[in-house]
Amino acid sequence: MDAIIKAAAVAVICSVAVLLIKRYIPEFAPFAQTAAMAAVLFSVIHIARRVIVYFSDFLASGVIDEGYALLLFKAVGIAVIAQFGAEMCRDSDNSALAFALETAAKIAIISMSLPMFKNLADITAGLLKG
């Protein structure tokens, strides 16, 4: 809870700073905005560390295959990075490029997931054959 409050405070402060920069030095606004987005993400990085540690302990118990967990982390990473880039594109009034980036990310996630779907289909077929 505290981390989200801090992240919200950082976001508000950065928003005001970016607005001032846009007003007085518009050519630096995209750089300021990127830095502000990074600052907000870094303000909650310790939460991500806790999630990774918890997930590592969960994997060590052997309940889930490491390959699937890695796939999940990669998919989330692709989604976050793509959304970050897409929002930057939208803020630059380039929504078509944002859509293309989001679509590319979805295709990358699906492509990365195909081996898992094949394994699931093989398991299902094996169960149906008895």
Tab-separated table of N, CA and C in Angstrom:
chain	number	residue	atom	x	y	z
A	1	MET	N	0.820	-1.195	0.000
A	1	MET	CA	0.000	0.000	0.000
A	1	MET	C	0.862	1.255	0.000
A	2	ASP	N	1.892	1.257	0.839
A	2	ASP	CA	2.771	2.425	0.900
A	2	ASP	C	3.461	2.674	-0.432
A	3	ALA	N	3.843	1.583	-1.104
A	3	ALA	CA	4.547	1.728	-2.384
A	3	ALA	C	3.640	2.370	-3.437
A	4	ILE	N	2.369	2.015	-3.434
A	4	ILE	CA	1.443	2.596	-4.406
A	4	ILE	C	1.215	4.074	-4.103
A	5	ILE	N	1.143	4.410	-2.838
A	5	ILE	CA	0.988	5.826	-2.463
A	5	ILE	C	2.208	6.612	-2.918
A	6	LYS	N	3.395	6.039	-2.704
A	6	LYS	CA	4.618	6.700	-3.165
A	6	LYS	C	4.633	6.825	-4.688
A	7	ALA	N	4.226	5.768	-5.377
A	7	ALA	CA	4.196	5.800	-6.836
A	7	ALA	C	3.211	6.855	-7.337
A	8	ALA	N	2.063	6.958	-6.681
A	8	ALA	CA	1.084	7.972	-7.066
A	8	ALA	C	1.638	9.378	-6.836
A	9	ALA	N	2.326	9.564	-5.723
A	9	ALA	CA	2.928	10.869	-5.444
A	9	ALA	C	3.991	11.210	-6.478
A	10	VAL	N	4.825	10.242	-6.816
A	10	VAL	CA	5.844	10.454	-7.848
A	10	VAL	C	5.177	10.789	-9.173
A	11	ALA	N	4.095	10.089	-9.497
A	11	ALA	CA	3.390	10.326	-10.758
A	11	ALA	C	2.810	11.742	-10.820
A	12	VAL	N	2.218	12.183	-9.736
A	12	VAL	CA	1.634	13.532	-9.717
A	12	VAL	C	2.728	14.591	-9.847
A	13	ILE	N	3.798	14.433	-9.101
A	13	ILE	CA	4.906	15.398	-9.174
A	13	ILE	C	5.505	15.411	-10.582
A	14	CYS	N	5.712	14.228	-11.144
A	14	CYS	CA	6.264	14.150	-12.495
A	14	CYS	C	5.309	14.729	-13.532
A	15	SER	N	4.011	14.531	-13.334
A	15	SER	CA	3.029	15.092	-14.272
A	15	SER	C	3.098	16.613	-14.296
A	16	VAL	N	3.190	17.201	-13.127
A	16	VAL	CA	3.304	18.661	-13.047
A	16	VAL	C	4.596	19.119	-13.719
A	17	ALA	N	5.683	18.412	-13.449
A	17	ALA	CA	6.974	18.779	-14.052
A	17	ALA	C	6.921	18.663	-15.576
A	18	VAL	N	6.308	17.590	-16.073
A	18	VAL	CA	6.205	17.408	-17.527
A	18	VAL	C	5.332	18.500	-18.140
A	19	LEU	N	4.245	18.860	-17.474
A	19	LEU	CA	3.401	19.944	-17.991
A	19	LEU	C	4.167	21.260	-18.079
A	20	LEU	N	4.959	21.555	-17.064
A	20	LEU	CA	5.771	22.777	-17.094
A	20	LEU	C	6.805	22.728	-18.215
A	21	ILE	N	7.426	21.578	-18.373
A	21	ILE	CA	8.414	21.437	-19.446
A	21	ILE	C	7.751	21.563	-20.812
A	22	LYS	N	6.568	20.951	-20.972
A	22	LYS	CA	5.840	21.067	-22.248
A	22	LYS	C	5.518	22.520	-22.570
A	23	ARG	N	5.223	23.274	-21.539
A	23	ARG	CA	4.835	24.667	-21.750
A	23	ARG	C	6.021	25.551	-22.128
A	24	TYR	N	7.161	25.337	-21.451
A	24	TYR	CA	8.288	26.249	-21.638
A	24	TYR	C	9.378	25.709	-22.577
A	25	ILE	N	9.560	24.402	-22.597
A	25	ILE	CA	10.573	23.806	-23.481
A	25	ILE	C	9.956	22.556	-24.133
A	26	PRO	N	9.058	22.729	-25.077
A	26	PRO	CA	8.307	21.598	-25.628
A	26	PRO	C	9.167	20.508	-26.279
A	27	GLU	N	10.328	20.877	-26.797
A	27	GLU	CA	11.153	19.855	-27.447
A	27	GLU	C	11.754	18.856	-26.453
A	28	PHE	N	11.794	19.200	-25.182
A	28	PHE	CA	12.298	18.287	-24.157
A	28	PHE	C	11.187	17.471	-23.498
A	29	ALA	N	9.964	17.750	-23.834
A	29	ALA	CA	8.834	17.082	-23.185
A	29	ALA	C	8.852	15.559	-23.327
A	30	PRO	N	9.110	15.000	-24.528
A	30	PRO	CA	9.129	13.528	-24.617
A	30	PRO	C	10.194	12.885	-23.720
A	31	PHE	N	11.350	13.543	-23.610
A	31	PHE	CA	12.406	12.997	-22.751
A	31	PHE	C	12.003	13.074	-21.284
A	32	ALA	N	11.401	14.183	-20.909
A	32	ALA	CA	10.948	14.346	-19.529
A	32	ALA	C	9.857	13.337	-19.196
A	33	GLN	N	8.988	13.109	-20.152
A	33	GLN	CA	7.892	12.169	-19.925
A	33	GLN	C	8.425	10.742	-19.776
A	34	THR	N	9.384	10.380	-20.600
A	34	THR	CA	9.988	9.053	-20.495
A	34	THR	C	10.672	8.886	-19.141
A	35	ALA	N	11.389	9.892	-18.733
A	35	ALA	CA	12.055	9.841	-17.428
A	35	ALA	C	11.028	9.751	-16.300
A	36	ALA	N	9.934	10.462	-16.427
A	36	ALA	CA	8.891	10.419	-15.402
A	36	ALA	C	8.262	9.030	-15.320
A	37	MET	N	7.992	8.429	-16.473
A	37	MET	CA	7.414	7.085	-16.472
A	37	MET	C	8.386	6.092	-15.841
A	38	ALA	N	9.655	6.227	-16.147
A	38	ALA	CA	10.657	5.347	-15.556
A	38	ALA	C	10.731	5.553	-14.042
A	39	ALA	N	10.623	6.793	-13.600
A	39	ALA	CA	10.670	7.082	-12.164
A	39	ALA	C	9.514	6.409	-11.428
A	40	VAL	N	8.340	6.441	-12.025
A	40	VAL	CA	7.185	5.793	-11.392
A	40	VAL	C	7.397	4.282	-11.341
A	41	LEU	N	7.883	3.709	-12.425
A	41	LEU	CA	8.116	2.267	-12.441
A	41	LEU	C	9.191	1.865	-11.435
A	42	PHE	N	10.249	2.656	-11.338
A	42	PHE	CA	11.311	2.337	-10.390
A	42	PHE	C	10.869	2.538	-8.946
A	43	SER	N	9.848	3.357	-8.740
A	43	SER	CA	9.387	3.573	-7.373
A	43	SER	C	8.694	2.338	-6.791
A	44	VAL	N	8.284	1.421	-7.643
A	44	VAL	CA	7.637	0.191	-7.162
A	44	VAL	C	8.456	-1.057	-7.475
A	45	ILE	N	9.725	-0.870	-7.789
A	45	ILE	CA	10.569	-2.007	-8.168
A	45	ILE	C	10.726	-3.012	-7.032
A	46	HIS	N	10.703	-2.549	-5.798
A	46	HIS	CA	10.854	-3.497	-4.687
A	46	HIS	C	9.639	-4.415	-4.559
A	47	ILE	N	8.486	-3.975	-5.022
A	47	ILE	CA	7.317	-4.860	-5.041
A	47	ILE	C	7.551	-5.983	-6.037
A	48	ALA	N	8.109	-5.638	-7.175
A	48	ALA	CA	8.406	-6.646	-8.187
A	48	ALA	C	9.410	-7.661	-7.651
A	49	ARG	N	10.378	-7.186	-6.893
A	49	ARG	CA	11.354	-8.103	-6.293
A	49	ARG	C	10.668	-9.096	-5.360
A	50	ARG	N	9.744	-8.609	-4.560
A	50	ARG	CA	9.025	-9.506	-3.636
A	50	ARG	C	8.221	-10.546	-4.405
A	51	VAL	N	7.612	-10.136	-5.507
A	51	VAL	CA	6.842	-11.071	-6.329
A	51	VAL	C	7.766	-12.138	-6.907
A	52	ILE	N	8.919	-11.728	-7.391
A	52	ILE	CA	9.870	-12.673	-7.977
A	52	ILE	C	10.377	-13.655	-6.924
A	53	VAL	N	10.683	-13.171	-5.729
A	53	VAL	CA	11.144	-14.056	-4.655
A	53	VAL	C	10.050	-15.050	-4.282
A	54	TYR	N	8.832	-14.555	-4.142
A	54	TYR	CA	7.715	-15.444	-3.801
A	54	TYR	C	7.513	-16.486	-4.893
A	55	PHE	N	7.557	-16.037	-6.137
A	55	PHE	CA	7.353	-16.944	-7.263
A	55	PHE	C	8.492	-17.959	-7.352
A	56	SER	N	9.718	-17.540	-7.032
A	56	SER	CA	10.855	-18.465	-7.035
A	56	SER	C	10.662	-19.549	-5.982
A	57	ASP	N	10.185	-19.172	-4.814
A	57	ASP	CA	9.899	-20.160	-3.769
A	57	ASP	C	8.802	-21.121	-4.215
A	58	PHE	N	7.811	-20.584	-4.888
A	58	PHE	CA	6.714	-21.405	-5.404
A	58	PHE	C	7.243	-22.401	-6.436
A	59	LEU	N	8.155	-21.937	-7.305
A	59	LEU	CA	8.740	-22.828	-8.309
A	59	LEU	C	9.591	-23.911	-7.671
A	60	ALA	N	10.291	-23.550	-6.617
A	60	ALA	CA	11.152	-24.524	-5.937
A	60	ALA	C	10.342	-25.670	-5.338
A	61	SER	N	9.071	-25.417	-5.030
A	61	SER	CA	8.228	-26.474	-4.477
A	61	SER	C	7.865	-27.523	-5.524
A	62	GLY	N	8.084	-27.225	-6.801
A	62	GLY	CA	7.833	-28.198	-7.865
A	62	GLY	C	6.393	-28.305	-8.304
A	63	VAL	N	5.551	-27.389	-7.893
A	63	VAL	CA	4.136	-27.439	-8.250
A	63	VAL	C	3.925	-27.118	-9.727
A	64	ILE	N	4.733	-26.219	-10.258
A	64	ILE	CA	4.575	-25.794	-11.642
A	64	ILE	C	5.927	-25.884	-12.348
A	65	ASP	N	5.893	-26.182	-13.623
A	65	ASP	CA	7.110	-26.289	-14.425
A	65	ASP	C	7.762	-24.914	-14.596
A	66	GLU	N	9.083	-24.873	-14.499
A	66	GLU	CA	9.796	-23.600	-14.616
A	66	GLU	C	9.599	-22.942	-15.977
A	67	GLY	N	9.474	-23.754	-17.017
A	67	GLY	CA	9.275	-23.212	-18.364
A	67	GLY	C	8.007	-22.389	-18.460
A	68	TYR	N	6.945	-22.859	-17.827
A	68	TYR	CA	5.681	-22.125	-17.857
A	68	TYR	C	5.779	-20.821	-17.070
A	69	ALA	N	6.468	-20.873	-15.953
A	69	ALA	CA	6.629	-19.667	-15.143
A	69	ALA	C	7.467	-18.631	-15.897
A	70	LEU	N	8.526	-19.088	-16.549
A	70	LEU	CA	9.356	-18.182	-17.341
A	70	LEU	C	8.547	-17.571	-18.477
A	71	LEU	N	7.716	-18.380	-19.089
A	71	LEU	CA	6.837	-17.900	-20.157
A	71	LEU	C	5.898	-16.816	-19.637
A	72	LEU	N	5.364	-17.024	-18.450
A	72	LEU	CA	4.472	-16.040	-17.850
A	72	LEU	C	5.208	-14.722	-17.596
A	73	PHE	N	6.405	-14.793	-17.028
A	73	PHE	CA	7.174	-13.577	-16.766
A	73	PHE	C	7.542	-12.856	-18.057
A	74	LYS	N	7.916	-13.611	-19.075
A	74	LYS	CA	8.253	-12.985	-20.353
A	74	LYS	C	7.026	-12.300	-20.955
A	75	ALA	N	5.881	-12.961	-20.886
A	75	ALA	CA	4.654	-12.382	-21.437
A	75	ALA	C	4.279	-11.097	-20.715
A	76	VAL	N	4.384	-11.100	-19.406
A	76	VAL	CA	4.090	-9.886	-18.635
A	76	VAL	C	5.085	-8.783	-18.981
A	77	GLY	N	6.353	-9.146	-19.114
A	77	GLY	CA	7.371	-8.170	-19.488
A	77	GLY	C	7.101	-7.558	-20.853
A	78	ILE	N	6.751	-8.387	-21.818
A	78	ILE	CA	6.425	-7.886	-23.151
A	78	ILE	C	5.226	-6.949	-23.076
A	79	ALA	N	4.210	-7.336	-22.325
A	79	ALA	CA	3.007	-6.508	-22.218
A	79	ALA	C	3.301	-5.153	-21.584
A	80	VAL	N	4.093	-5.153	-20.523
A	80	VAL	CA	4.417	-3.895	-19.833
A	80	VAL	C	5.245	-2.985	-20.734
A	81	ILE	N	6.262	-3.541	-21.369
A	81	ILE	CA	7.106	-2.736	-22.249
A	81	ILE	C	6.298	-2.193	-23.427
A	82	ALA	N	5.447	-3.032	-24.007
A	82	ALA	CA	4.638	-2.583	-25.140
A	82	ALA	C	3.651	-1.495	-24.724
A	83	GLN	N	3.042	-1.649	-23.565
A	83	GLN	CA	2.112	-0.623	-23.114
A	83	GLN	C	2.835	0.677	-22.819
A	84	PHE	N	4.013	0.585	-22.239
A	84	PHE	CA	4.850	1.764	-21.983
A	84	PHE	C	5.119	2.499	-23.296
A	85	GLY	N	5.573	1.770	-24.297
A	85	GLY	CA	5.855	2.369	-25.604
A	85	GLY	C	4.607	2.908	-26.282
A	86	ALA	N	3.513	2.169	-26.182
A	86	ALA	CA	2.269	2.597	-26.815
A	86	ALA	C	1.731	3.884	-26.194
A	87	GLU	N	1.831	3.989	-24.886
A	87	GLU	CA	1.374	5.223	-24.241
A	87	GLU	C	2.243	6.409	-24.640
A	88	MET	N	3.530	6.167	-24.799
A	88	MET	CA	4.413	7.241	-25.277
A	88	MET	C	4.002	7.663	-26.690
A	89	CYS	N	3.669	6.690	-27.528
A	89	CYS	CA	3.222	7.005	-28.885
A	89	CYS	C	1.913	7.792	-28.860
A	90	ARG	N	0.977	7.372	-28.020
A	90	ARG	CA	-0.305	8.081	-27.935
A	90	ARG	C	-0.109	9.516	-27.451
A	91	ASP	N	0.778	9.709	-26.495
A	91	ASP	CA	1.038	11.057	-25.996
A	91	ASP	C	1.681	11.938	-27.058
A	92	SER	N	2.315	11.297	-28.036
A	92	SER	CA	2.907	12.041	-29.149
A	92	SER	C	1.946	12.127	-30.329
A	93	ASP	N	0.671	11.867	-30.071
A	93	ASP	CA	-0.374	11.894	-31.104
A	93	ASP	C	-0.083	10.944	-32.251
A	94	ASN	N	0.386	9.755	-31.923
A	94	ASN	CA	0.654	8.755	-32.938
A	94	ASN	C	-0.030	7.455	-32.539
A	95	SER	N	-1.363	7.479	-32.552
A	95	SER	CA	-2.124	6.324	-32.087
A	95	SER	C	-2.001	5.132	-33.027
A	96	ALA	N	-1.755	5.371	-34.306
A	96	ALA	CA	-1.585	4.252	-35.237
A	96	ALA	C	-0.330	3.450	-34.886
A	97	LEU	N	0.733	4.141	-34.553
A	97	LEU	CA	1.959	3.461	-34.153
A	97	LEU	C	1.757	2.731	-32.825
A	98	ALA	N	0.990	3.320	-31.924
A	98	ALA	CA	0.685	2.662	-30.651
A	98	ALA	C	-0.074	1.367	-30.893
A	99	PHE	N	-1.046	1.403	-31.794
A	99	PHE	CA	-1.811	0.204	-32.128
A	99	PHE	C	-0.902	-0.859	-32.732
A	100	ALA	N	0.002	-0.447	-33.619
A	100	ALA	CA	0.926	-1.398	-34.239
A	100	ALA	C	1.826	-2.042	-33.191
A	101	LEU	N	2.300	-1.264	-32.252
A	101	LEU	CA	3.157	-1.794	-31.190
A	101	LEU	C	2.398	-2.783	-30.316
A	102	GLU	N	1.184	-2.438	-29.942
A	102	GLU	CA	0.377	-3.341	-29.119
A	102	GLU	C	0.074	-4.644	-29.868
A	103	THR	N	-0.219	-4.532	-31.155
A	103	THR	CA	-0.490	-5.719	-31.964
A	103	THR	C	0.755	-6.588	-32.077
A	104	ALA	N	1.908	-5.968	-32.280
A	104	ALA	CA	3.162	-6.720	-32.346
A	104	ALA	C	3.427	-7.450	-31.036
A	105	ALA	N	3.141	-6.811	-29.922
A	105	ALA	CA	3.339	-7.446	-28.617
A	105	ALA	C	2.412	-8.650	-28.453
A	106	LYS	N	1.171	-8.510	-28.871
A	106	LYS	CA	0.225	-9.627	-28.771
A	106	LYS	C	0.685	-10.802	-29.624
A	107	ILE	N	1.158	-10.500	-30.824
A	107	ILE	CA	1.651	-11.567	-31.702
A	107	ILE	C	2.884	-12.230	-31.095
A	108	ALA	N	3.765	-11.427	-30.491
A	108	ALA	CA	4.963	-11.985	-29.855
A	108	ALA	C	4.585	-12.909	-28.699
A	109	ILE	N	3.609	-12.510	-27.911
A	109	ILE	CA	3.174	-13.348	-26.782
A	109	ILE	C	2.542	-14.641	-27.282
A	110	ILE	N	1.709	-14.544	-28.304
A	110	ILE	CA	1.089	-15.752	-28.857
A	110	ILE	C	2.160	-16.670	-29.440
A	111	SER	N	3.093	-16.099	-30.180
A	111	SER	CA	4.173	-16.887	-30.783
A	111	SER	C	4.997	-17.590	-29.717
A	112	MET	N	5.290	-16.881	-28.655
A	112	MET	CA	6.074	-17.435	-27.564
A	112	MET	C	5.299	-18.546	-26.841
A	113	SER	N	3.972	-18.484	-26.861
A	113	SER	CA	3.129	-19.433	-26.133
A	113	SER	C	2.788	-20.681	-26.928
A	114	LEU	N	3.102	-20.709	-28.217
A	114	LEU	CA	2.714	-21.850	-29.054
A	114	LEU	C	3.224	-23.198	-28.537
A	115	PRO	N	4.471	-23.310	-28.089
A	115	PRO	CA	4.905	-24.620	-27.553
A	115	PRO	C	4.076	-25.072	-26.348
A	116	MET	N	3.669	-24.138	-25.508
A	116	MET	CA	2.840	-24.493	-24.363
A	116	MET	C	1.478	-25.010	-24.835
A	117	PHE	N	0.902	-24.357	-25.833
A	117	PHE	CA	-0.384	-24.816	-26.356
A	117	PHE	C	-0.259	-26.198	-26.995
A	118	LYS	N	0.865	-26.467	-27.654
A	118	LYS	CA	1.082	-27.791	-28.244
A	118	LYS	C	1.158	-28.843	-27.145
A	119	ASN	N	1.899	-28.557	-26.075
A	119	ASN	CA	1.978	-29.492	-24.958
A	119	ASN	C	0.613	-29.749	-24.344
A	120	LEU	N	-0.169	-28.698	-24.193
A	120	LEU	CA	-1.518	-28.840	-23.642
A	120	LEU	C	-2.394	-29.698	-24.556
A	121	ALA	N	-2.284	-29.478	-25.854
A	121	ALA	CA	-3.054	-30.288	-26.810
A	121	ALA	C	-2.616	-31.752	-26.762
A	122	ASP	N	-1.311	-32.002	-26.653
A	122	ASP	CA	-0.822	-33.386	-26.541
A	122	ASP	C	-1.321	-34.058	-25.282
A	123	ILE	N	-1.308	-33.335	-24.178
A	123	ILE	CA	-1.812	-33.902	-22.913
A	123	ILE	C	-3.303	-34.207	-23.016
A	124	THR	N	-4.052	-33.269	-23.599
A	124	THR	CA	-5.495	-33.464	-23.767
A	124	THR	C	-5.776	-34.664	-24.673
A	125	ALA	N	-5.048	-34.767	-25.759
A	125	ALA	CA	-5.244	-35.896	-26.670
A	125	ALA	C	-4.905	-37.211	-25.958
A	126	GLY	N	-3.851	-37.213	-25.162
A	126	GLY	CA	-3.481	-38.423	-24.420
A	126	GLY	C	-4.545	-38.824	-23.420
A	127	LEU	N	-5.170	-37.843	-22.779
A	127	LEU	CA	-6.239	-38.144	-21.813
A	127	LEU	C	-7.481	-38.667	-22.508
A	128	LEU	N	-7.789	-38.128	-23.680
A	128	LEU	CA	-8.969	-38.560	-24.407
A	128	LEU	C	-8.805	-39.983	-24.962
A	129	LYS	N	-7.575	-40.354	-25.316
A	129	LYS	CA	-7.332	-41.710	-25.828
A	129	LYS	C	-7.409	-42.750	-24.716
A	130	GLY	N	-7.162	-42.286	-23.510
A	130	GLY	CA	-7.294	-43.159	-22.345
A	130	GLY	C	-6.093	-43.890	-22.055
